Amino acid sequence: MPHATRSISWASPPDEAVLAQIEQHLTKAVALEPAYAAAASLLAQTKAALGRPIEDMIPLVNQAIAIEPGEPYHRLVAARIYLRARNYVAA
């Protein structure tokens, strides 16, 4: 996924309804193309923004890391998720 797509800037943070819609679209993208690592990472990040349980995010970010182990973005998403869960060792 091009870096420009990942670095979307919002004029203001998206509200919960927008994030829920993004979550729905990314869930479908991951289901249709499980090898699309960027979609899995973005879905994990969106779930984090929505306050979903960490158990919903970790498999997604691990999936992205397994597909693209050299892509630092996926590891940063994982670190953010673990930090939110106060799991500093894993982060």
Short mmCIF file of C-alpha atoms in Angstrom, two decimals:
data_model
loop_
_atom_site.label_atom_id
_atom_site.label_comp_id
_atom_site.label_asym_id
_atom_site.label_seq_id
_atom_site.Cartn_x
_atom_site.Cartn_y
_atom_site.Cartn_z
CA MET A 1 0.00 0.00 0.00
CA PRO A 2 1.49 3.38 -0.89
CA HIS A 3 2.61 5.42 2.08
CA ALA A 4 0.44 8.34 0.95
CA THR A 5 -2.67 6.24 1.54
CA ARG A 6 -1.55 5.30 5.04
CA SER A 7 -0.83 8.86 6.06
CA ILE A 8 -4.30 10.26 5.59
CA SER A 9 -4.68 13.48 7.53
CA TRP A 10 -8.01 14.45 8.92
CA ALA A 11 -9.06 18.08 9.33
CA SER A 12 -10.53 16.87 12.59
CA PRO A 13 -10.50 13.36 14.06
CA PRO A 14 -13.20 11.13 12.55
CA ASP A 15 -16.16 10.51 14.80
CA GLU A 16 -17.21 7.07 15.98
CA ALA A 17 -19.75 6.61 13.16
CA VAL A 18 -17.10 7.27 10.51
CA LEU A 19 -14.63 4.95 12.25
CA ALA A 20 -17.30 2.23 12.44
CA GLN A 21 -17.89 2.56 8.70
CA ILE A 22 -14.13 2.38 8.04
CA GLU A 23 -13.99 -0.71 10.27
CA GLN A 24 -16.78 -2.32 8.26
CA HIS A 25 -15.06 -1.67 4.92
CA LEU A 26 -11.67 -2.85 6.15
CA THR A 27 -13.22 -6.00 7.64
CA LYS A 28 -14.64 -6.79 4.22
CA ALA A 29 -11.29 -6.03 2.55
CA VAL A 30 -9.43 -8.39 4.89
CA ALA A 31 -12.05 -11.11 4.34
CA LEU A 32 -11.82 -10.75 0.55
CA GLU A 33 -8.01 -10.54 0.44
CA PRO A 34 -6.35 -12.02 3.55
CA ALA A 35 -2.89 -11.41 2.05
CA TYR A 36 -3.43 -7.62 1.98
CA ALA A 37 -1.25 -6.73 4.95
CA ALA A 38 -1.98 -3.01 4.92
CA ALA A 39 -5.73 -3.60 5.26
CA ALA A 40 -5.13 -5.85 8.27
CA SER A 41 -2.92 -3.22 9.94
CA LEU A 42 -5.34 -0.42 9.22
CA LEU A 43 -8.21 -2.52 10.55
CA ALA A 44 -6.29 -3.17 13.77
CA GLN A 45 -5.56 0.55 14.10
CA THR A 46 -9.21 1.44 13.46
CA LYS A 47 -10.36 -1.07 16.06
CA ALA A 48 -7.93 0.52 18.51
CA ALA A 49 -9.38 3.96 17.80
CA LEU A 50 -12.84 2.56 18.48
CA GLY A 51 -11.70 1.06 21.79
CA ARG A 52 -12.29 -2.52 20.73
CA PRO A 53 -10.74 -5.31 22.85
CA ILE A 54 -7.05 -5.94 22.22
CA GLU A 55 -7.93 -9.57 21.43
CA ASP A 56 -9.63 -8.28 18.26
CA MET A 57 -6.54 -6.38 17.11
CA ILE A 58 -3.54 -8.59 17.82
CA PRO A 59 -4.37 -11.34 15.29
CA LEU A 60 -4.79 -8.69 12.58
CA VAL A 61 -1.51 -6.94 13.22
CA ASN A 62 0.30 -10.29 13.58
CA GLN A 63 -1.20 -11.31 10.23
CA ALA A 64 0.16 -8.12 8.64
CA ILE A 65 3.61 -8.66 10.17
CA ALA A 66 3.67 -12.27 8.93
CA ILE A 67 2.80 -11.16 5.39
CA GLU A 68 5.19 -8.20 5.28
CA PRO A 69 7.82 -8.78 7.98
CA GLY A 70 10.06 -6.01 6.67
CA GLU A 71 7.36 -3.30 6.75
CA PRO A 72 7.90 -1.18 9.88
CA TYR A 73 4.38 0.29 9.77
CA HIS A 74 2.85 -2.99 10.94
CA ARG A 75 5.25 -3.19 13.87
CA LEU A 76 4.44 0.40 14.84
CA VAL A 77 0.73 -0.40 14.84
CA ALA A 78 1.45 -3.43 17.04
CA ALA A 79 3.53 -1.32 19.43
CA ARG A 80 0.73 1.28 19.71
CA ILE A 81 -1.82 -1.44 20.44
CA TYR A 82 0.35 -3.04 23.12
CA LEU A 83 1.07 0.37 24.67
CA ARG A 84 -2.67 1.10 24.90
CA ALA A 85 -3.05 -2.23 26.69
CA ARG A 86 -0.12 -1.28 28.98
CA ASN A 87 1.80 -4.34 27.83
CA TYR A 88 5.15 -2.57 27.73
CA VAL A 89 7.21 -5.72 27.29
CA ALA A 90 5.38 -6.72 24.09
CA ALA A 91 5.44 -3.13 22.80
#
